[in-house]
Amino acid sequence: MMFSYLVLVGMICLCSTEPLKRHKRSWIIDSFDIVEEHPGPFPYELGQIKLDRSYLVEFRLKGKGVDEDPKGVLSIDSLTGIIKVHRKVDYEQYSVLMLTFQARNKSNLAIDTQLGMEVNILDINDNPPVFQRRVYDVTVNEAAKQGGFIVGVLAIDKDAPGTPNSTIDYKIISVTPTTKNVEFYIQESGAISFKGCFDYEVANKYSITVEAKDRGVVKLSSTVTIIVNLQDGNNHLPVITRQTGSANVAEGTNGTSPLKLHTADADTRPTAAWRVRYSIQGDKGGHFAIHTDPDTNDGILTVVKPLDYEENPQQKLTIFVENEEPYFSCEVKERSADGLWTIITNPPKQSSRNITITVEDANDPPFFPDPVRKVILEENGAVGAFVDKVTAVDPDTGRPHKLEYSIEQDPAGWFRVDKTTGEIFVKESLDRESSHVTNGTYTVTVLVTEKDDHPPMTSTATIQIHIEDKNDNVPILKENMVSVCQSDEVSSTEITAYDLDGDPYSGPFSFEIMGDHKEEWSFDPSHGNTVHLVKDKSVHASLNTLIVKISDKQGRFVLQNLSVAACDCAVSPNCLMERNTQQKVGSGLIGITILAALMIFACLLLSLICSCGTVKSLVQVDNVLEDALLPSNIEKPGTDCVVPTILLKKASVSHSKDATFVSNGVQQTTDIQGVSSKIIATHSLPVQMDECWSRDRSQCYSSETWMWKQYQSENRYQGSTFSRRSSQRRQGTYFISSSTLQSLLSQRLHSIQGLENELLDYEPQLYAVEDNSDHFLDLDPIDLPTNEFDPELLSDLGPAFKHLASICNPGTLSKPEVMKNGIR
C-alpha cells in the first residue's frame, strides 16, 4: 500500500477565541493509489487523515468507490480517519475514483473541514492484444510486383496507452505452403508484403499466421490467420495451333467465313489471361474482320467488304493473337537477406500465322466510270441534236459481254439513246417551263444491260441537263377582271402580271393602254411586276373592257383584254362581288318563274284530263333509224280529244352537241348542230283524242289532221315541209323526218338561251331609299322585269296552248277561234 501526502491549504487558528465556524478551512488531498487487481488480503489500509482539534470530530467519505459505482471499494473510520480497501478494481473500467472527505463537529455535526480526494487505479498487464478480424481473406493477382502491399493487420490492447502493457509487436509465425520463389514479411505497422515472384501454377493460395505480442512484464499475445488467394495472371502466351476452312471467297460477296484459327493457352480459362483477341495485317482494302469465339478462343475470319477478282485474285494476310490481359514474365535471379530480391523479366513474343485467301471469279455488272454527268442545252432546240455520250465498262476482262443502252427514266420523253454507242439525242423539243424541270434542270437516267448473261447485269448513269431559258412565253395578267371605286377624284387598283420564263426574259414588265381608252385610263407606274391602273375622274360607273399591252424585259409583248368594273364603293365595297350576287339572284328568279309556270300548266292539264272521257292506251312508236314515228287513229275521226304539251327543261350537259328527244316513252338522240346551250328538250305529243273542242261532230278533226296543222302552226316561219310517205304508212301512222324535228328543237333551244342571256346581262340600277336606308346597305338589290304581259305572245303557241291561255285570260280567243286560226 502506499499513502501519498496531505496538503494543508488553510489551518484553523487554535489560539483564537472566535467561534470555530468562522475559522473553517478546507483540506485538499492530492491522491491515493490502488494497484489494479491487488491480490489482498482484504480489507487493507490505504491511508489515514488526521486533524488537530480541541474538540471531537467525526470523519465521513462519499463518491465513487463508496456510495457510487464501483460501490464497496473504500471506507473510512469515523473516529480515526483510516481509509481501507475492500475489493479489487479493474483499470479498464475505472482508471480513477473521485471522492469527497468531510470532518464534522461531533457535538453539533457542523461541517468543520471538507476535502476533495482522488484515488488512482494503477494499471497492470492484464489484457492481451486483440485483432480486428479472426481471419483475413485477400486476393492478389499473379502478376503483382514484389514489395507491393498485400494486406494490413491491426491488433488493439486495452491496457494503459503508452505503457509497455499496450505496446504491440507483429511477427509472421508461419506460411503454408513454403515456396522458393516467394517470401512474405510484415512491417511494424502490420502491413504484409512479399519478395520474389508468384506462380499460380505452383501455388494458388497461401496461409499466413501472424502474432501480436505486448511488452508487459508478463507478455501477452494473440494470433490471426491471413489467406492470400492468387488470381491467375497472363504468364503464358497464346499459340495458334492450326486453321480449318477452304480459304476461298466468291467474288462480290460478303458475310462469309472462309477459315477458322485455333489457339491454345495454358492460363486459367475463362479469365482475361486466357481469353484472346486477333489482329490482321496485310488487309489494305479493309475486306476482312476477325472475331473471337468466347467459348473456344477460336478466331473466325469474315469477309466484310466484297473482293474483286480482277483487282487481286489472292489476298495474303498475317493473323496475330494476344491475350486480353497484358503478358508478364517474372524469374528470381538472386535472393538477398535484406531488401527485395533480384528478378528478371522476358519480353513477350506474339504468335502469328500467314494465310492466303483465294478469290473465285464471278460475273460483275458493268459500270459507268462517270455515273453522273452534266450537260447544257438550249430550250426549244433542234430535234435530233446530239446531247451527250455515256460509256459503260465491263469489269470482266477475261470474258467481256455485249452491252446495250436504254433510257430508264425520262419523265417528259424528250430524249432517246443509241442502244449500241450510248449516244443521247433530242427526241422532242425541250420546254424549260415544264413541270418535269426543277430549277432549270432536267434529269435523265440511262441504263446499260449485259445482253448475253442470265440474269442480265445492269447499271445506271444520271444525266443532269441544264436547260437554258428562251423567251418563248409572253406576260400574262394574273387577273383579267378587276374593280375600281367610282369617285370625283382619280382612283386606282392594282394589276399584276407574270411570265413563265425566267430572268432576263420575264419581269419587271411594261404596261400600256391601247385603243380608245388611253385618255381615261393609265398606269402609274407603268413598269414593274405589279402596277396601279389609274382611272380618270371622268369615267362613270360602268363595266369597261381595256386592251392592255404587256411587254417583258426583251420587248416581247401581248395584247390582253382587261375587264374593269367601276362602281360606287359606298354602296358595295366590291363591284365584282355585287355583280356576281345579282347574277345569282337573277338566275334564281328565272328558276322560280319557270317552276311556277310549270305548276300552273300541270294544274290546267290535270283539269282538262279530268274533263275528258276514258283515255285510250297510247300506241308505242317504233324504233327507226332516221325518222320519228307519230301514231294516229284515222278510222274514227272527230271523236278524239287532243291535249298536246311541250315541256322545256334545263339540264347540265357538258360540251355535247346531242339533245335527247323523247316521244311517247321512246328515247332517241339527235345531233343538233350549232347549239351551244346545254339544254335537254323533252317534247311529248299525246295523239289520242277522246273529246273535241266542241260536241259538234262537224267541228272535230282527226289526230292526223291535228298533227299536220300543229306542225304547220309551230314552223310557219321556218319554211319546213312535212312529208307524208304513203309507202311507209301503216295503221294511220305518219313519219316526221329527223331534220324537221332537229330544226324545231334548235329553234326552241335558241329562244330559251336568248331569254336567259337577256336576264343574266340585266344591269343593276340604284333606286331611292327611305331615310332609314342605312339599315339596308348590306342587302343585295333585286331586279324584277317591269314589262307587262303581252297577250300577242300567245299567238305563236299551238291550239292547245291557246285554249289554256283563253282559260287563264278570258280576253283571249275563244275555242272556235283557236280552231279557226290554228288549223285553217
PDB file of N, CA and C in Angstrom, residues 367-420:
ATOM      1  N   PHE A 367     -20.256  -0.977-115.282  1.00  0.00           N
ATOM      2  CA  PHE A 367     -20.328   0.263-114.506  1.00  0.00           C
ATOM      3  C   PHE A 367     -19.922   1.433-115.384  1.00  0.00           C
ATOM      4  N   PHE A 368     -20.390   2.602-114.990  1.00  0.00           N
ATOM      5  CA  PHE A 368     -20.040   3.844-115.669  1.00  0.00           C
ATOM      6  C   PHE A 368     -18.905   4.517-114.900  1.00  0.00           C
ATOM      7  N   PRO A 369     -17.786   4.758-115.539  1.00  0.00           N
ATOM      8  CA  PRO A 369     -16.707   5.475-114.846  1.00  0.00           C
ATOM      9  C   PRO A 369     -17.133   6.871-114.389  1.00  0.00           C
ATOM     10  N   ASP A 370     -18.040   7.485-115.137  1.00  0.00           N
ATOM     11  CA  ASP A 370     -18.570   8.801-114.772  1.00  0.00           C
ATOM     12  C   ASP A 370     -20.088   8.656-114.632  1.00  0.00           C
ATOM     13  N   PRO A 371     -20.576   8.197-113.486  1.00  0.00           N
ATOM     14  CA  PRO A 371     -22.006   7.878-113.374  1.00  0.00           C
ATOM     15  C   PRO A 371     -22.918   9.096-113.344  1.00  0.00           C
ATOM     16  N   VAL A 372     -22.390  10.275-113.084  1.00  0.00           N
ATOM     17  CA  VAL A 372     -23.207  11.498-113.058  1.00  0.00           C
ATOM     18  C   VAL A 372     -22.566  12.510-113.993  1.00  0.00           C
ATOM     19  N   ARG A 373     -23.311  12.906-115.012  1.00  0.00           N
ATOM     20  CA  ARG A 373     -22.794  13.851-115.997  1.00  0.00           C
ATOM     21  C   ARG A 373     -23.719  15.068-116.062  1.00  0.00           C
ATOM     22  N   LYS A 374     -23.157  16.201-116.446  1.00  0.00           N
ATOM     23  CA  LYS A 374     -23.911  17.441-116.540  1.00  0.00           C
ATOM     24  C   LYS A 374     -23.768  18.008-117.946  1.00  0.00           C
ATOM     25  N   VAL A 375     -24.914  18.394-118.522  1.00  0.00           N
ATOM     26  CA  VAL A 375     -24.969  18.891-119.896  1.00  0.00           C
ATOM     27  C   VAL A 375     -25.809  20.159-119.912  1.00  0.00           C
ATOM     28  N   ILE A 376     -25.467  21.077-120.829  1.00  0.00           N
ATOM     29  CA  ILE A 376     -26.221  22.326-121.004  1.00  0.00           C
ATOM     30  C   ILE A 376     -26.844  22.320-122.396  1.00  0.00           C
ATOM     31  N   LEU A 377     -28.181  22.495-122.441  1.00  0.00           N
ATOM     32  CA  LEU A 377     -28.904  22.554-123.716  1.00  0.00           C
ATOM     33  C   LEU A 377     -29.791  23.787-123.739  1.00  0.00           C
ATOM     34  N   GLU A 378     -30.103  24.257-124.969  1.00  0.00           N
ATOM     35  CA  GLU A 378     -30.987  25.399-125.128  1.00  0.00           C
ATOM     36  C   GLU A 378     -32.436  24.924-125.202  1.00  0.00           C
ATOM     37  N   GLU A 379     -33.293  25.726-124.649  1.00  0.00           N
ATOM     38  CA  GLU A 379     -34.721  25.452-124.730  1.00  0.00           C
ATOM     39  C   GLU A 379     -35.183  25.580-126.186  1.00  0.00           C
ATOM     40  N   ASN A 380     -36.130  24.717-126.568  1.00  0.00           N
ATOM     41  CA  ASN A 380     -36.684  24.727-127.932  1.00  0.00           C
ATOM     42  C   ASN A 380     -35.619  24.475-128.985  1.00  0.00           C
ATOM     43  N   GLY A 381     -34.606  23.672-128.622  1.00  0.00           N
ATOM     44  CA  GLY A 381     -33.553  23.360-129.578  1.00  0.00           C
ATOM     45  C   GLY A 381     -34.033  22.412-130.661  1.00  0.00           C
ATOM     46  N   ALA A 382     -33.126  22.126-131.577  1.00  0.00           N
ATOM     47  CA  ALA A 382     -33.478  21.299-132.728  1.00  0.00           C
ATOM     48  C   ALA A 382     -33.666  19.857-132.301  1.00  0.00           C
ATOM     49  N   VAL A 383     -34.700  19.241-132.844  1.00  0.00           N
ATOM     50  CA  VAL A 383     -34.949  17.823-132.587  1.00  0.00           C
ATOM     51  C   VAL A 383     -33.894  16.999-133.317  1.00  0.00           C
ATOM     52  N   GLY A 384     -33.339  15.993-132.676  1.00  0.00           N
ATOM     53  CA  GLY A 384     -32.287  15.167-133.249  1.00  0.00           C
ATOM     54  C   GLY A 384     -30.895  15.636-132.904  1.00  0.00           C
ATOM     55  N   ALA A 385     -30.763  16.734-132.165  1.00  0.00           N
ATOM     56  CA  ALA A 385     -29.446  17.257-131.811  1.00  0.00           C
ATOM     57  C   ALA A 385     -28.750  16.312-130.831  1.00  0.00           C
ATOM     58  N   PHE A 386     -27.433  16.235-130.946  1.00  0.00           N
ATOM     59  CA  PHE A 386     -26.621  15.393-130.060  1.00  0.00           C
ATOM     60  C   PHE A 386     -26.556  16.024-128.669  1.00  0.00           C
ATOM     61  N   VAL A 387     -26.716  15.204-127.657  1.00  0.00           N
ATOM     62  CA  VAL A 387     -26.716  15.693-126.280  1.00  0.00           C
ATOM     63  C   VAL A 387     -25.441  15.302-125.558  1.00  0.00           C
ATOM     64  N   ASP A 388     -25.169  13.998-125.460  1.00  0.00           N
ATOM     65  CA  ASP A 388     -24.016  13.509-124.724  1.00  0.00           C
ATOM     66  C   ASP A 388     -23.825  12.035-125.078  1.00  0.00           C
ATOM     67  N   LYS A 389     -22.718  11.492-124.604  1.00  0.00           N
ATOM     68  CA  LYS A 389     -22.434  10.075-124.816  1.00  0.00           C
ATOM     69  C   LYS A 389     -21.978   9.468-123.501  1.00  0.00           C
ATOM     70  N   VAL A 390     -22.607   8.352-123.129  1.00  0.00           N
ATOM     71  CA  VAL A 390     -22.217   7.624-121.927  1.00  0.00           C
ATOM     72  C   VAL A 390     -21.614   6.298-122.352  1.00  0.00           C
ATOM     73  N   THR A 391     -20.562   5.907-121.656  1.00  0.00           N
ATOM     74  CA  THR A 391     -19.863   4.668-121.991  1.00  0.00           C
ATOM     75  C   THR A 391     -19.690   3.854-120.725  1.00  0.00           C
ATOM     76  N   ALA A 392     -20.173   2.629-120.750  1.00  0.00           N
ATOM     77  CA  ALA A 392     -20.044   1.722-119.615  1.00  0.00           C
ATOM     78  C   ALA A 392     -18.866   0.784-119.839  1.00  0.00           C
ATOM     79  N   VAL A 393     -18.324   0.280-118.751  1.00  0.00           N
ATOM     80  CA  VAL A 393     -17.159  -0.604-118.790  1.00  0.00           C
ATOM     81  C   VAL A 393     -17.549  -1.934-118.170  1.00  0.00           C
ATOM     82  N   ASP A 394     -17.149  -3.031-118.837  1.00  0.00           N
ATOM     83  CA  ASP A 394     -17.377  -4.364-118.292  1.00  0.00           C
ATOM     84  C   ASP A 394     -16.131  -4.788-117.511  1.00  0.00           C
ATOM     85  N   PRO A 395     -16.241  -4.968-116.195  1.00  0.00           N
ATOM     86  CA  PRO A 395     -15.044  -5.305-115.408  1.00  0.00           C
ATOM     87  C   PRO A 395     -14.548  -6.726-115.656  1.00  0.00           C
ATOM     88  N   ASP A 396     -15.372  -7.584-116.229  1.00  0.00           N
ATOM     89  CA  ASP A 396     -14.930  -8.948-116.502  1.00  0.00           C
ATOM     90  C   ASP A 396     -14.046  -8.946-117.738  1.00  0.00           C
ATOM     91  N   THR A 397     -12.746  -8.726-117.508  1.00  0.00           N
ATOM     92  CA  THR A 397     -11.819  -8.615-118.633  1.00  0.00           C
ATOM     93  C   THR A 397     -11.593  -9.959-119.315  1.00  0.00           C
ATOM     94  N   GLY A 398     -11.726 -11.030-118.561  1.00  0.00           N
ATOM     95  CA  GLY A 398     -11.478 -12.344-119.153  1.00  0.00           C
ATOM     96  C   GLY A 398     -12.583 -12.793-120.075  1.00  0.00           C
ATOM     97  N   ARG A 399     -13.795 -12.377-119.833  1.00  0.00           N
ATOM     98  CA  ARG A 399     -14.932 -12.777-120.667  1.00  0.00           C
ATOM     99  C   ARG A 399     -15.862 -11.580-120.848  1.00  0.00           C
ATOM    100  N   PRO A 400     -15.572 -10.684-121.764  1.00  0.00           N
ATOM    101  CA  PRO A 400     -16.385  -9.480-121.956  1.00  0.00           C
ATOM    102  C   PRO A 400     -17.776  -9.833-122.456  1.00  0.00           C
ATOM    103  N   HIS A 401     -18.755  -8.972-122.141  1.00  0.00           N
ATOM    104  CA  HIS A 401     -20.144  -9.172-122.529  1.00  0.00           C
ATOM    105  C   HIS A 401     -20.583  -8.064-123.484  1.00  0.00           C
ATOM    106  N   LYS A 402     -21.685  -8.338-124.177  1.00  0.00           N
ATOM    107  CA  LYS A 402     -22.276  -7.349-125.072  1.00  0.00           C
ATOM    108  C   LYS A 402     -23.147  -6.403-124.237  1.00  0.00           C
ATOM    109  N   LEU A 403     -22.906  -5.109-124.388  1.00  0.00           N
ATOM    110  CA  LEU A 403     -23.623  -4.093-123.609  1.00  0.00           C
ATOM    111  C   LEU A 403     -24.634  -3.382-124.499  1.00  0.00           C
ATOM    112  N   GLU A 404     -25.794  -3.088-123.930  1.00  0.00           N
ATOM    113  CA  GLU A 404     -26.859  -2.389-124.647  1.00  0.00           C
ATOM    114  C   GLU A 404     -27.389  -1.267-123.763  1.00  0.00           C
ATOM    115  N   TYR A 405     -27.602  -0.075-124.353  1.00  0.00           N
ATOM    116  CA  TYR A 405     -28.030   1.105-123.604  1.00  0.00           C
ATOM    117  C   TYR A 405     -29.525   1.363-123.859  1.00  0.00           C
ATOM    118  N   SER A 406     -30.172   1.914-122.844  1.00  0.00           N
ATOM    119  CA  SER A 406     -31.590   2.282-122.972  1.00  0.00           C
ATOM    120  C   SER A 406     -31.896   3.399-121.971  1.00  0.00           C
ATOM    121  N   ILE A 407     -32.999   4.098-122.250  1.00  0.00           N
ATOM    122  CA  ILE A 407     -33.452   5.151-121.344  1.00  0.00           C
ATOM    123  C   ILE A 407     -34.269   4.508-120.230  1.00  0.00           C
ATOM    124  N   GLU A 408     -33.848   4.715-118.997  1.00  0.00           N
ATOM    125  CA  GLU A 408     -34.601   4.171-117.870  1.00  0.00           C
ATOM    126  C   GLU A 408     -35.591   5.189-117.313  1.00  0.00           C
ATOM    127  N   GLN A 409     -35.164   6.433-117.246  1.00  0.00           N
ATOM    128  CA  GLN A 409     -36.043   7.465-116.682  1.00  0.00           C
ATOM    129  C   GLN A 409     -35.939   8.720-117.537  1.00  0.00           C
ATOM    130  N   ASP A 410     -37.053   9.100-118.135  1.00  0.00           N
ATOM    131  CA  ASP A 410     -37.177  10.313-118.944  1.00  0.00           C
ATOM    132  C   ASP A 410     -38.624  10.769-118.816  1.00  0.00           C
ATOM    133  N   PRO A 411     -38.976  11.512-117.751  1.00  0.00           N
ATOM    134  CA  PRO A 411     -40.385  11.803-117.451  1.00  0.00           C
ATOM    135  C   PRO A 411     -41.146  12.443-118.610  1.00  0.00           C
ATOM    136  N   ALA A 412     -40.497  13.348-119.328  1.00  0.00           N
ATOM    137  CA  ALA A 412     -41.202  14.052-120.407  1.00  0.00           C
ATOM    138  C   ALA A 412     -41.035  13.370-121.763  1.00  0.00           C
ATOM    139  N   GLY A 413     -40.161  12.355-121.847  1.00  0.00           N
ATOM    140  CA  GLY A 413     -39.959  11.673-123.116  1.00  0.00           C
ATOM    141  C   GLY A 413     -39.270  12.536-124.152  1.00  0.00           C
ATOM    142  N   TRP A 414     -38.278  13.322-123.747  1.00  0.00           N
ATOM    143  CA  TRP A 414     -37.625  14.256-124.662  1.00  0.00           C
ATOM    144  C   TRP A 414     -36.388  13.675-125.343  1.00  0.00           C
ATOM    145  N   PHE A 415     -35.871  12.538-124.900  1.00  0.00           N
ATOM    146  CA  PHE A 415     -34.574  12.066-125.391  1.00  0.00           C
ATOM    147  C   PHE A 415     -34.666  10.599-125.819  1.00  0.00           C
ATOM    148  N   ARG A 416     -33.691  10.217-126.609  1.00  0.00           N
ATOM    149  CA  ARG A 416     -33.502   8.825-126.994  1.00  0.00           C
ATOM    150  C   ARG A 416     -32.005   8.531-126.933  1.00  0.00           C
ATOM    151  N   VAL A 417     -31.659   7.236-126.835  1.00  0.00           N
ATOM    152  CA  VAL A 417     -30.258   6.842-126.740  1.00  0.00           C
ATOM    153  C   VAL A 417     -29.999   5.733-127.745  1.00  0.00           C
ATOM    154  N   ASP A 418     -28.847   5.790-128.362  1.00  0.00           N
ATOM    155  CA  ASP A 418     -28.417   4.729-129.272  1.00  0.00           C
ATOM    156  C   ASP A 418     -28.040   3.517-128.440  1.00  0.00           C
ATOM    157  N   LYS A 419     -28.708   2.394-128.657  1.00  0.00           N
ATOM    158  CA  LYS A 419     -28.522   1.230-127.795  1.00  0.00           C
ATOM    159  C   LYS A 419     -27.124   0.618-127.923  1.00  0.00           C
ATOM    160  N   THR A 420     -26.412   0.947-128.980  1.00  0.00           N
ATOM    161  CA  THR A 420     -25.079   0.366-129.167  1.00  0.00           C
ATOM    162  C   THR A 420     -23.963   1.298-128.705  1.00  0.00           C
TER     163      THR A 420
END
